[in-house]
Amino acid sequence: MANTIATPNAPYNSNLQALIEYPQQGILSKVILKDKNSQYTLFCLAKGTEIEEHTSTRNATVMVFEGAGTLTLNQEKILLNPGVFVFMPAHAPHALEAEENLAFVLILSEQPQVKTFVSPETLERIKSTAPLLKKQGQEITTRMYEIMFKNHPEVKEQFNMEDQKNGSQPARLATAIYSYATHIDDLESLKSMVERVAHRHVETHVQPEQYSIVGESLLQAMKDVLGDAATDEVMAAWKEAYQLLAEVFIKREHQIYEQEA
Ligand code: HEM
């Protein structure tokens, strides 16, 4: 169970000790404070609880308040007792075992920044292809799904095939790619599109490793449809630009998956 106890505008004034309560078994967590840069969560683990090895995309610190346990961080065992303060860098594998009832605050720092720009040459080339995408976008995305479903038929089950037949999904993808081409230097303005698509992706269980499948199908489709206009320079620019867009989605979808976990 997780609930937010304070916000930056309405701080919680009481003693943290008063918030500690242990479940019969497992973990009780309470988000004490959260803003867009960081999150402070109180974890209360019942004696005997184990958290299997996992990683986090964010830097984290653990501050132990009471109890006893063992944190295994990068294969090194660290005893957790009141007052212990441990820094865990992003992506470091860690696991936890509570030998006694154990209470600690976990502080997650700012999300690591993804690259938010492409080179100036790429930017110009992408913008120069926008008129082509406006005209032939849906032809490209229809071809892209054709290539993807032929080479990777297993992804078909994530899609509504009716929307493929009536062209509405290729149209939605074409609109998104055209918007990206015209706003690649102002990603902030794509926020509402990214939100909508990322939520739809999470609903349909899209995984980070699937972005390379879509990427290679999309680039091939551009070549097929644009013909001579798909010069090596244009294709190299789209390869770089696609990677950036994929990272934006992967990062946002990761956050949504974590919130829903
Ligand atoms: C940068 C790459 C991608 C872009 C620009 C993109 C764009 C979109 C858009 C615009 C939609 C429609 C959202 C809505 O309902 O309004 C969508 C839906 C969807 N996308 Fe993506 N997508 C990308 C990557 C992927 C990947 C890697 C997969 C994995 C196979 C995927 C699978 C899906 C699925 C399953 C849906 C729902 C389609 C349906 O309802 O039939 N997408 N995407």
PDB file of C-alpha atoms and ligand atoms in Angstrom:
ATOM      1  CA  MET A   1       0.000   0.000   0.000  1.00  0.00           C
ATOM      2  CA  ALA A   2       1.396   3.440  -0.826  1.00  0.00           C
ATOM      3  CA  ASN A   3      -0.055   6.846  -0.062  1.00  0.00           C
ATOM      4  CA  THR A   4       1.447  10.314  -0.190  1.00  0.00           C
ATOM      5  CA  ILE A   5       1.798  11.918   3.208  1.00  0.00           C
ATOM      6  CA  ALA A   6       3.191  15.296   2.225  1.00  0.00           C
ATOM      7  CA  THR A   7       3.606  17.401  -0.855  1.00  0.00           C
ATOM      8  CA  PRO A   8       6.160  20.192  -1.316  1.00  0.00           C
ATOM      9  CA  ASN A   9       3.367  22.712  -0.624  1.00  0.00           C
ATOM     10  CA  ALA A  10       1.952  20.914   2.396  1.00  0.00           C
ATOM     11  CA  PRO A  11       4.870  19.462   4.334  1.00  0.00           C
ATOM     12  CA  TYR A  12       4.329  16.804   6.937  1.00  0.00           C
ATOM     13  CA  ASN A  13       5.405  18.138  10.335  1.00  0.00           C
ATOM     14  CA  SER A  14       5.185  15.119  12.554  1.00  0.00           C
ATOM     15  CA  ASN A  15       7.945  12.767  13.635  1.00  0.00           C
ATOM     16  CA  LEU A  16       8.834  10.088  11.108  1.00  0.00           C
ATOM     17  CA  GLN A  17       8.870   7.567  13.941  1.00  0.00           C
ATOM     18  CA  ALA A  18       5.119   7.948  14.285  1.00  0.00           C
ATOM     19  CA  LEU A  19       4.646   6.743  10.717  1.00  0.00           C
ATOM     20  CA  ILE A  20       6.410   3.436  11.231  1.00  0.00           C
ATOM     21  CA  GLU A  21       4.037   0.465  11.246  1.00  0.00           C
ATOM     22  CA  TYR A  22       4.926  -3.083  10.308  1.00  0.00           C
ATOM     23  CA  PRO A  23       2.682  -5.411   8.354  1.00  0.00           C
ATOM     24  CA  GLN A  24       2.214  -9.025   9.557  1.00  0.00           C
ATOM     25  CA  GLN A  25       4.394 -10.005   6.631  1.00  0.00           C
ATOM     26  CA  GLY A  26       5.910  -8.316   3.590  1.00  0.00           C
ATOM     27  CA  ILE A  27       6.295  -4.585   3.054  1.00  0.00           C
ATOM     28  CA  LEU A  28       4.322  -1.483   3.925  1.00  0.00           C
ATOM     29  CA  SER A  29       5.481   1.618   2.064  1.00  0.00           C
ATOM     30  CA  LYS A  30       4.406   5.225   2.459  1.00  0.00           C
ATOM     31  CA  VAL A  31       5.463   8.014   0.112  1.00  0.00           C
ATOM     32  CA  ILE A  32       6.415  10.829   2.465  1.00  0.00           C
ATOM     33  CA  LEU A  33       7.294  13.426  -0.125  1.00  0.00           C
ATOM     34  CA  LYS A  34       7.356  13.474  -3.882  1.00  0.00           C
ATOM     35  CA  ASP A  35       8.111  16.141  -6.447  1.00  0.00           C
ATOM     36  CA  LYS A  36       9.288  15.976 -10.008  1.00  0.00           C
ATOM     37  CA  ASN A  37      12.927  15.563  -8.956  1.00  0.00           C
ATOM     38  CA  SER A  38      12.857  13.195  -6.027  1.00  0.00           C
ATOM     39  CA  GLN A  39      10.799  10.820  -3.947  1.00  0.00           C
ATOM     40  CA  TYR A  40      11.116   9.954  -0.223  1.00  0.00           C
ATOM     41  CA  THR A  41       9.435   6.692   0.745  1.00  0.00           C
ATOM     42  CA  LEU A  42       9.273   5.065   4.165  1.00  0.00           C
ATOM     43  CA  PHE A  43       9.582   1.283   3.918  1.00  0.00           C
ATOM     44  CA  CYS A  44       8.564  -0.958   6.816  1.00  0.00           C
ATOM     45  CA  LEU A  45       9.532  -4.591   6.276  1.00  0.00           C
ATOM     46  CA  ALA A  46       8.257  -7.366   8.491  1.00  0.00           C
ATOM     47  CA  LYS A  47      10.938  -9.657   9.948  1.00  0.00           C
ATOM     48  CA  GLY A  48      11.911 -12.315   7.374  1.00  0.00           C
ATOM     49  CA  THR A  49      10.930 -10.277   4.297  1.00  0.00           C
ATOM     50  CA  GLU A  50      13.209 -10.579   1.289  1.00  0.00           C
ATOM     51  CA  ILE A  51      13.375  -8.345  -1.776  1.00  0.00           C
ATOM     52  CA  GLU A  52      14.993 -10.164  -4.666  1.00  0.00           C
ATOM     53  CA  GLU A  53      17.833  -8.666  -6.666  1.00  0.00           C
ATOM     54  CA  HIS A  54      16.720  -5.834  -8.959  1.00  0.00           C
ATOM     55  CA  THR A  55      17.995  -2.511 -10.318  1.00  0.00           C
ATOM     56  CA  SER A  56      16.667   1.041 -10.422  1.00  0.00           C
ATOM     57  CA  THR A  57      17.083   3.634 -13.165  1.00  0.00           C
ATOM     58  CA  ARG A  58      17.569   6.340 -10.535  1.00  0.00           C
ATOM     59  CA  ASN A  59      20.274   7.014  -7.953  1.00  0.00           C
ATOM     60  CA  ALA A  60      18.965   6.117  -4.517  1.00  0.00           C
ATOM     61  CA  THR A  61      19.979   6.395  -0.865  1.00  0.00           C
ATOM     62  CA  VAL A  62      18.801   4.300   2.042  1.00  0.00           C
ATOM     63  CA  MET A  63      18.585   5.779   5.584  1.00  0.00           C
ATOM     64  CA  VAL A  64      17.888   3.164   8.218  1.00  0.00           C
ATOM     65  CA  PHE A  65      15.702   4.134  11.210  1.00  0.00           C
ATOM     66  CA  GLU A  66      15.210   0.928  13.149  1.00  0.00           C
ATOM     67  CA  GLY A  67      15.613  -2.820  12.991  1.00  0.00           C
ATOM     68  CA  ALA A  68      18.200  -5.000  11.279  1.00  0.00           C
ATOM     69  CA  GLY A  69      18.750  -6.364   7.805  1.00  0.00           C
ATOM     70  CA  THR A  70      21.252  -7.023   5.056  1.00  0.00           C
ATOM     71  CA  LEU A  71      21.527  -5.111   1.816  1.00  0.00           C
ATOM     72  CA  THR A  72      23.461  -6.826  -0.957  1.00  0.00           C
ATOM     73  CA  LEU A  73      24.711  -4.109  -3.283  1.00  0.00           C
ATOM     74  CA  ASN A  74      26.886  -5.095  -6.255  1.00  0.00           C
ATOM     75  CA  GLN A  75      27.455  -8.460  -4.526  1.00  0.00           C
ATOM     76  CA  GLU A  76      28.730  -6.726  -1.377  1.00  0.00           C
ATOM     77  CA  LYS A  77      26.859  -7.356   1.881  1.00  0.00           C
ATOM     78  CA  ILE A  78      26.065  -4.272   3.960  1.00  0.00           C
ATOM     79  CA  LEU A  79      24.548  -4.600   7.424  1.00  0.00           C
ATOM     80  CA  LEU A  80      21.581  -2.331   7.942  1.00  0.00           C
ATOM     81  CA  ASN A  81      21.255  -0.893  11.439  1.00  0.00           C
ATOM     82  CA  PRO A  82      19.793   2.381  12.730  1.00  0.00           C
ATOM     83  CA  GLY A  83      21.819   5.314  11.411  1.00  0.00           C
ATOM     84  CA  VAL A  84      23.276   3.465   8.407  1.00  0.00           C
ATOM     85  CA  PHE A  85      23.218   5.570   5.248  1.00  0.00           C
ATOM     86  CA  VAL A  86      23.923   3.837   1.914  1.00  0.00           C
ATOM     87  CA  PHE A  87      24.209   5.350  -1.552  1.00  0.00           C
ATOM     88  CA  MET A  88      23.060   3.084  -4.391  1.00  0.00           C
ATOM     89  CA  PRO A  89      24.024   4.311  -7.870  1.00  0.00           C
ATOM     90  CA  ALA A  90      21.475   3.866 -10.665  1.00  0.00           C
ATOM     91  CA  HIS A  91      21.556   0.420 -12.312  1.00  0.00           C
ATOM     92  CA  ALA A  92      23.493  -1.210  -9.442  1.00  0.00           C
ATOM     93  CA  PRO A  93      21.941  -4.624  -8.685  1.00  0.00           C
ATOM     94  CA  HIS A  94      20.710  -4.839  -5.106  1.00  0.00           C
ATOM     95  CA  ALA A  95      18.714  -7.175  -2.880  1.00  0.00           C
ATOM     96  CA  LEU A  96      17.476  -6.911   0.688  1.00  0.00           C
ATOM     97  CA  GLU A  97      16.669  -9.153   3.605  1.00  0.00           C
ATOM     98  CA  ALA A  98      15.060  -8.035   6.875  1.00  0.00           C
ATOM     99  CA  GLU A  99      16.419 -10.073   9.789  1.00  0.00           C
ATOM    100  CA  GLU A 100      14.241  -8.078  12.193  1.00  0.00           C
ATOM    101  CA  ASN A 101      11.388  -5.685  11.550  1.00  0.00           C
ATOM    102  CA  LEU A 102      13.181  -3.026   9.511  1.00  0.00           C
ATOM    103  CA  ALA A 103      12.274   0.599   8.769  1.00  0.00           C
ATOM    104  CA  PHE A 104      14.156   2.842   6.378  1.00  0.00           C
ATOM    105  CA  VAL A 105      13.600   5.818   4.112  1.00  0.00           C
ATOM    106  CA  LEU A 106      14.490   5.331   0.470  1.00  0.00           C
ATOM    107  CA  ILE A 107      15.305   8.546  -1.385  1.00  0.00           C
ATOM    108  CA  LEU A 108      15.098   8.335  -5.158  1.00  0.00           C
ATOM    109  CA  SER A 109      16.880  11.172  -6.920  1.00  0.00           C
ATOM    110  CA  GLU A 110      16.026  12.925 -10.177  1.00  0.00           C
ATOM    111  CA  GLN A 111      15.370  10.751 -13.226  1.00  0.00           C
ATOM    112  CA  PRO A 112      18.549  10.383 -15.272  1.00  0.00           C
ATOM    113  CA  GLN A 113      18.398  12.695 -18.234  1.00  0.00           C
ATOM    114  CA  VAL A 114      17.924  11.127 -21.626  1.00  0.00           C
ATOM    115  CA  LYS A 115      19.482  12.805 -24.618  1.00  0.00           C
ATOM    116  CA  THR A 116      17.051  15.525 -25.620  1.00  0.00           C
ATOM    117  CA  PHE A 117      18.534  16.740 -28.852  1.00  0.00           C
ATOM    118  CA  VAL A 118      19.937  15.563 -32.159  1.00  0.00           C
ATOM    119  CA  SER A 119      22.818  17.129 -34.071  1.00  0.00           C
ATOM    120  CA  PRO A 120      22.044  20.393 -35.952  1.00  0.00           C
ATOM    121  CA  GLU A 121      22.543  18.632 -39.346  1.00  0.00           C
ATOM    122  CA  THR A 122      20.060  15.909 -38.362  1.00  0.00           C
ATOM    123  CA  LEU A 123      17.590  18.504 -37.175  1.00  0.00           C
ATOM    124  CA  GLU A 124      17.672  20.316 -40.526  1.00  0.00           C
ATOM    125  CA  ARG A 125      17.375  17.070 -42.509  1.00  0.00           C
ATOM    126  CA  ILE A 126      14.424  15.841 -40.456  1.00  0.00           C
ATOM    127  CA  LYS A 127      12.640  19.159 -40.848  1.00  0.00           C
ATOM    128  CA  SER A 128      13.281  19.095 -44.585  1.00  0.00           C
ATOM    129  CA  THR A 129      11.535  15.703 -44.857  1.00  0.00           C
ATOM    130  CA  ALA A 130       8.392  16.978 -43.093  1.00  0.00           C
ATOM    131  CA  PRO A 131       6.572  17.935 -46.354  1.00  0.00           C
ATOM    132  CA  LEU A 132       7.220  14.419 -47.712  1.00  0.00           C
ATOM    133  CA  LEU A 133       5.877  12.905 -44.516  1.00  0.00           C
ATOM    134  CA  LYS A 134       2.800  15.072 -44.717  1.00  0.00           C
ATOM    135  CA  LYS A 135       2.081  13.761 -48.215  1.00  0.00           C
ATOM    136  CA  GLN A 136       3.234  10.159 -47.929  1.00  0.00           C
ATOM    137  CA  GLY A 137       3.148   9.536 -44.181  1.00  0.00           C
ATOM    138  CA  GLN A 138       0.310   7.063 -44.181  1.00  0.00           C
ATOM    139  CA  GLU A 139       1.765   5.180 -47.131  1.00  0.00           C
ATOM    140  CA  ILE A 140       5.000   4.854 -45.112  1.00  0.00           C
ATOM    141  CA  THR A 141       3.316   3.682 -41.912  1.00  0.00           C
ATOM    142  CA  THR A 142       1.072   1.211 -43.780  1.00  0.00           C
ATOM    143  CA  ARG A 143       4.200  -0.235 -45.356  1.00  0.00           C
ATOM    144  CA  MET A 144       5.970  -0.198 -41.984  1.00  0.00           C
ATOM    145  CA  TYR A 145       3.258  -2.370 -40.344  1.00  0.00           C
ATOM    146  CA  GLU A 146       3.331  -4.695 -43.384  1.00  0.00           C
ATOM    147  CA  ILE A 147       7.102  -5.186 -42.950  1.00  0.00           C
ATOM    148  CA  MET A 148       6.877  -5.533 -39.161  1.00  0.00           C
ATOM    149  CA  PHE A 149       4.043  -8.085 -39.153  1.00  0.00           C
ATOM    150  CA  LYS A 150       5.818 -10.134 -41.854  1.00  0.00           C
ATOM    151  CA  ASN A 151       9.207 -10.195 -40.059  1.00  0.00           C
ATOM    152  CA  HIS A 152       7.854 -10.314 -36.495  1.00  0.00           C
ATOM    153  CA  PRO A 153       4.392 -11.905 -36.589  1.00  0.00           C
ATOM    154  CA  GLU A 154       4.474 -12.353 -32.790  1.00  0.00           C
ATOM    155  CA  VAL A 155       3.797  -8.609 -32.235  1.00  0.00           C
ATOM    156  CA  LYS A 156       0.441  -8.856 -34.087  1.00  0.00           C
ATOM    157  CA  GLU A 157      -1.366  -9.966 -30.960  1.00  0.00           C
ATOM    158  CA  GLN A 158      -0.683  -6.582 -29.292  1.00  0.00           C
ATOM    159  CA  PHE A 159      -2.528  -4.732 -32.068  1.00  0.00           C
ATOM    160  CA  ASN A 160      -6.177  -4.254 -32.940  1.00  0.00           C
ATOM    161  CA  MET A 161      -6.133  -5.702 -36.447  1.00  0.00           C
ATOM    162  CA  GLU A 162      -9.416  -3.994 -37.322  1.00  0.00           C
ATOM    163  CA  ASP A 163      -7.615  -0.623 -36.900  1.00  0.00           C
ATOM    164  CA  GLN A 164      -4.911  -1.885 -39.233  1.00  0.00           C
ATOM    165  CA  LYS A 165      -7.423  -2.871 -41.925  1.00  0.00           C
ATOM    166  CA  ASN A 166      -9.407   0.371 -41.764  1.00  0.00           C
ATOM    167  CA  GLY A 167      -6.135   2.359 -41.725  1.00  0.00           C
ATOM    168  CA  SER A 168      -6.796   4.206 -38.471  1.00  0.00           C
ATOM    169  CA  GLN A 169      -3.669   2.952 -36.649  1.00  0.00           C
ATOM    170  CA  PRO A 170      -1.313   3.699 -39.602  1.00  0.00           C
ATOM    171  CA  ALA A 171      -2.959   7.158 -39.702  1.00  0.00           C
ATOM    172  CA  ARG A 172      -2.324   7.721 -35.959  1.00  0.00           C
ATOM    173  CA  LEU A 173       1.317   6.677 -36.330  1.00  0.00           C
ATOM    174  CA  ALA A 174       1.764   8.895 -39.410  1.00  0.00           C
ATOM    175  CA  THR A 175       0.366  11.887 -37.503  1.00  0.00           C
ATOM    176  CA  ALA A 176       2.718  11.222 -34.572  1.00  0.00           C
ATOM    177  CA  ILE A 177       5.753  10.965 -36.836  1.00  0.00           C
ATOM    178  CA  TYR A 178       4.821  14.097 -38.763  1.00  0.00           C
ATOM    179  CA  SER A 179       4.371  16.016 -35.478  1.00  0.00           C
ATOM    180  CA  TYR A 180       7.762  14.759 -34.371  1.00  0.00           C
ATOM    181  CA  ALA A 181       9.420  15.861 -37.633  1.00  0.00           C
ATOM    182  CA  THR A 182       7.984  19.364 -37.292  1.00  0.00           C
ATOM    183  CA  HIS A 183       8.678  19.727 -33.547  1.00  0.00           C
ATOM    184  CA  ILE A 184      11.954  17.840 -33.133  1.00  0.00           C
ATOM    185  CA  ASP A 185      13.573  21.022 -31.788  1.00  0.00           C
ATOM    186  CA  ASP A 186      10.763  21.538 -29.269  1.00  0.00           C
ATOM    187  CA  LEU A 187      10.053  18.167 -27.645  1.00  0.00           C
ATOM    188  CA  GLU A 188       8.150  19.885 -24.827  1.00  0.00           C
ATOM    189  CA  SER A 189       5.337  20.696 -27.258  1.00  0.00           C
ATOM    190  CA  LEU A 190       4.924  16.961 -27.989  1.00  0.00           C
ATOM    191  CA  LYS A 191       4.191  16.200 -24.354  1.00  0.00           C
ATOM    192  CA  SER A 192       0.465  15.472 -24.743  1.00  0.00           C
ATOM    193  CA  MET A 193       1.130  13.169 -27.718  1.00  0.00           C
ATOM    194  CA  VAL A 194       3.866  11.349 -25.775  1.00  0.00           C
ATOM    195  CA  GLU A 195       1.556  10.947 -22.761  1.00  0.00           C
ATOM    196  CA  ARG A 196      -1.290   9.496 -24.804  1.00  0.00           C
ATOM    197  CA  VAL A 197       0.905   7.117 -26.793  1.00  0.00           C
ATOM    198  CA  ALA A 198       2.954   6.003 -23.762  1.00  0.00           C
ATOM    199  CA  HIS A 199      -0.219   5.108 -21.834  1.00  0.00           C
ATOM    200  CA  ARG A 200      -1.553   3.191 -24.833  1.00  0.00           C
ATOM    201  CA  HIS A 201       1.797   1.394 -25.115  1.00  0.00           C
ATOM    202  CA  VAL A 202       1.679   0.377 -21.465  1.00  0.00           C
ATOM    203  CA  GLU A 203      -1.904  -0.878 -21.918  1.00  0.00           C
ATOM    204  CA  THR A 204      -0.709  -3.028 -24.800  1.00  0.00           C
ATOM    205  CA  HIS A 205       2.437  -4.200 -22.933  1.00  0.00           C
ATOM    206  CA  VAL A 206       4.992  -2.619 -25.277  1.00  0.00           C
ATOM    207  CA  GLN A 207       8.551  -3.433 -24.152  1.00  0.00           C
ATOM    208  CA  PRO A 208      11.780  -1.374 -24.621  1.00  0.00           C
ATOM    209  CA  GLU A 209      13.391  -4.063 -26.771  1.00  0.00           C
ATOM    210  CA  GLN A 210      10.531  -3.824 -29.279  1.00  0.00           C
ATOM    211  CA  TYR A 211      11.612  -0.319 -30.298  1.00  0.00           C
ATOM    212  CA  SER A 212      14.373  -1.694 -32.504  1.00  0.00           C
ATOM    213  CA  ILE A 213      11.802  -3.821 -34.385  1.00  0.00           C
ATOM    214  CA  VAL A 214       9.609  -0.782 -35.072  1.00  0.00           C
ATOM    215  CA  GLY A 215      12.705   1.307 -35.897  1.00  0.00           C
ATOM    216  CA  GLU A 216      14.102  -1.054 -38.508  1.00  0.00           C
ATOM    217  CA  SER A 217      10.633  -1.558 -40.085  1.00  0.00           C
ATOM    218  CA  LEU A 218      10.000   2.187 -40.189  1.00  0.00           C
ATOM    219  CA  LEU A 219      13.367   2.991 -41.789  1.00  0.00           C
ATOM    220  CA  GLN A 220      12.881   0.258 -44.390  1.00  0.00           C
ATOM    221  CA  ALA A 221       9.373   1.561 -45.135  1.00  0.00           C
ATOM    222  CA  MET A 222      10.729   5.105 -45.630  1.00  0.00           C
ATOM    223  CA  LYS A 223      13.254   3.778 -48.129  1.00  0.00           C
ATOM    224  CA  ASP A 224      10.600   1.770 -49.987  1.00  0.00           C
ATOM    225  CA  VAL A 225       8.116   4.630 -50.213  1.00  0.00           C
ATOM    226  CA  LEU A 226      10.389   7.666 -50.584  1.00  0.00           C
ATOM    227  CA  GLY A 227      12.700   6.061 -53.156  1.00  0.00           C
ATOM    228  CA  ASP A 228      15.338   8.528 -54.389  1.00  0.00           C
ATOM    229  CA  ALA A 229      14.361  11.097 -51.744  1.00  0.00           C
ATOM    230  CA  ALA A 230      15.571   8.639 -49.072  1.00  0.00           C
ATOM    231  CA  THR A 231      19.245   9.555 -49.507  1.00  0.00           C
ATOM    232  CA  ASP A 232      21.914   8.108 -47.201  1.00  0.00           C
ATOM    233  CA  GLU A 233      21.975  11.427 -45.326  1.00  0.00           C
ATOM    234  CA  VAL A 234      18.208  11.457 -44.846  1.00  0.00           C
ATOM    235  CA  MET A 235      18.225   7.850 -43.653  1.00  0.00           C
ATOM    236  CA  ALA A 236      21.106   8.500 -41.231  1.00  0.00           C
ATOM    237  CA  ALA A 237      19.200  11.507 -39.866  1.00  0.00           C
ATOM    238  CA  TRP A 238      16.027   9.442 -39.337  1.00  0.00           C
ATOM    239  CA  LYS A 239      18.026   6.678 -37.644  1.00  0.00           C
ATOM    240  CA  GLU A 240      19.358   9.184 -35.113  1.00  0.00           C
ATOM    241  CA  ALA A 241      16.001  10.939 -34.719  1.00  0.00           C
ATOM    242  CA  TYR A 242      14.088   7.672 -34.249  1.00  0.00           C
ATOM    243  CA  GLN A 243      16.526   6.659 -31.493  1.00  0.00           C
ATOM    244  CA  LEU A 244      15.802   9.884 -29.632  1.00  0.00           C
ATOM    245  CA  LEU A 245      12.021   9.454 -29.917  1.00  0.00           C
ATOM    246  CA  ALA A 246      12.294   5.825 -28.811  1.00  0.00           C
ATOM    247  CA  GLU A 247      14.248   6.927 -25.720  1.00  0.00           C
ATOM    248  CA  VAL A 248      11.592   9.498 -24.858  1.00  0.00           C
ATOM    249  CA  PHE A 249       8.866   6.819 -25.004  1.00  0.00           C
ATOM    250  CA  ILE A 250      10.917   4.142 -23.237  1.00  0.00           C
ATOM    251  CA  LYS A 251      11.675   6.503 -20.349  1.00  0.00           C
ATOM    252  CA  ARG A 252       8.051   7.621 -19.927  1.00  0.00           C
ATOM    253  CA  GLU A 253       6.701   4.074 -20.261  1.00  0.00           C
ATOM    254  CA  HIS A 254       9.196   2.863 -17.665  1.00  0.00           C
ATOM    255  CA  GLN A 255       7.822   5.449 -15.219  1.00  0.00           C
ATOM    256  CA  ILE A 256       4.228   4.374 -15.905  1.00  0.00           C
ATOM    257  CA  TYR A 257       5.077   0.670 -15.502  1.00  0.00           C
ATOM    258  CA  GLU A 258       6.803   1.470 -12.168  1.00  0.00           C
ATOM    259  CA  GLN A 259       3.813   3.505 -10.916  1.00  0.00           C
ATOM    260  CA  GLU A 260       1.480   0.644 -11.769  1.00  0.00           C
ATOM    261  CA  ALA A 261       3.667  -2.055 -10.188  1.00  0.00           C
TER     262      ALA A 261
HETATM  263  C1  HEM B   1       8.889   5.807 -31.648  1.00  0.00           C
HETATM  264  C2  HEM B   1       8.160   4.753 -31.964  1.00  0.00           C
HETATM  265  C3  HEM B   1       6.668   4.690 -31.875  1.00  0.00           C
HETATM  266  C4  HEM B   1       5.728   5.635 -32.186  1.00  0.00           C
HETATM  267  C5  HEM B   1       5.948   7.036 -32.730  1.00  0.00           C
HETATM  268  C6  HEM B   1       4.431   5.049 -31.897  1.00  0.00           C
HETATM  269  C7  HEM B   1       3.237   5.687 -32.070  1.00  0.00           C
HETATM  270  C8  HEM B   1       1.997   5.173 -31.712  1.00  0.00           C
HETATM  271  C9  HEM B   1       0.731   5.891 -31.793  1.00  0.00           C
HETATM  272  C10 HEM B   1       0.567   7.323 -32.292  1.00  0.00           C
HETATM  273  C11 HEM B   1      -0.223   5.069 -31.333  1.00  0.00           C
HETATM  274  C12 HEM B   1      -1.723   5.383 -31.220  1.00  0.00           C
HETATM  275  C13 HEM B   1      -2.021   5.843 -29.793  1.00  0.00           C
HETATM  276  C14 HEM B   1      -3.475   6.237 -29.608  1.00  0.00           C
HETATM  277  O1  HEM B   1      -4.286   5.336 -29.322  1.00  0.00           O
HETATM  278  O2  HEM B   1      -3.779   7.418 -29.770  1.00  0.00           O
HETATM  279  C15 HEM B   1       0.414   3.823 -30.975  1.00  0.00           C
HETATM  280  C16 HEM B   1      -0.251   2.715 -30.508  1.00  0.00           C
HETATM  281  C17 HEM B   1       0.337   1.489 -30.373  1.00  0.00           C
HETATM  282  N1  HEM B   1       1.675   1.199 -30.509  1.00  0.00           N
HETATM  283 FE1  HEM B   1       3.133   2.471 -30.949  1.00  0.00          FE
HETATM  284  N2  HEM B   1       4.618   3.773 -31.446  1.00  0.00           N
HETATM  285  C18 HEM B   1       5.959   3.515 -31.412  1.00  0.00           C
HETATM  286  C19 HEM B   1       6.559   2.360 -31.012  1.00  0.00           C
HETATM  287  C20 HEM B   1       5.894   1.198 -30.735  1.00  0.00           C
HETATM  288  C21 HEM B   1       6.512  -0.052 -30.430  1.00  0.00           C
HETATM  289  C22 HEM B   1       8.006  -0.303 -30.272  1.00  0.00           C
HETATM  290  C23 HEM B   1       5.530  -0.964 -30.291  1.00  0.00           C
HETATM  291  C24 HEM B   1       5.722  -2.433 -29.999  1.00  0.00           C
HETATM  292  C25 HEM B   1       5.364  -3.370 -30.823  1.00  0.00           C
HETATM  293  C26 HEM B   1       4.271  -0.276 -30.469  1.00  0.00           C
HETATM  294  C27 HEM B   1       3.026  -0.835 -30.352  1.00  0.00           C
HETATM  295  C28 HEM B   1       1.843  -0.137 -30.290  1.00  0.00           C
HETATM  296  C29 HEM B   1       0.560  -0.748 -30.005  1.00  0.00           C
HETATM  297  C30 HEM B   1       0.320  -2.221 -29.725  1.00  0.00           C
HETATM  298  C31 HEM B   1      -0.387   0.270 -30.058  1.00  0.00           C
HETATM  299  C32 HEM B   1      -1.896   0.127 -29.893  1.00  0.00           C
HETATM  300  C33 HEM B   1      -2.436  -0.114 -31.292  1.00  0.00           C
HETATM  301  C34 HEM B   1      -3.848  -0.631 -31.362  1.00  0.00           C
HETATM  302  O3  HEM B   1      -4.695  -0.215 -30.555  1.00  0.00           O
HETATM  303  O4  HEM B   1      -4.074  -1.436 -32.277  1.00  0.00           O
HETATM  304  N3  HEM B   1       4.531   1.030 -30.743  1.00  0.00           N
HETATM  305  N4  HEM B   1       1.760   3.918 -31.205  1.00  0.00           N
END
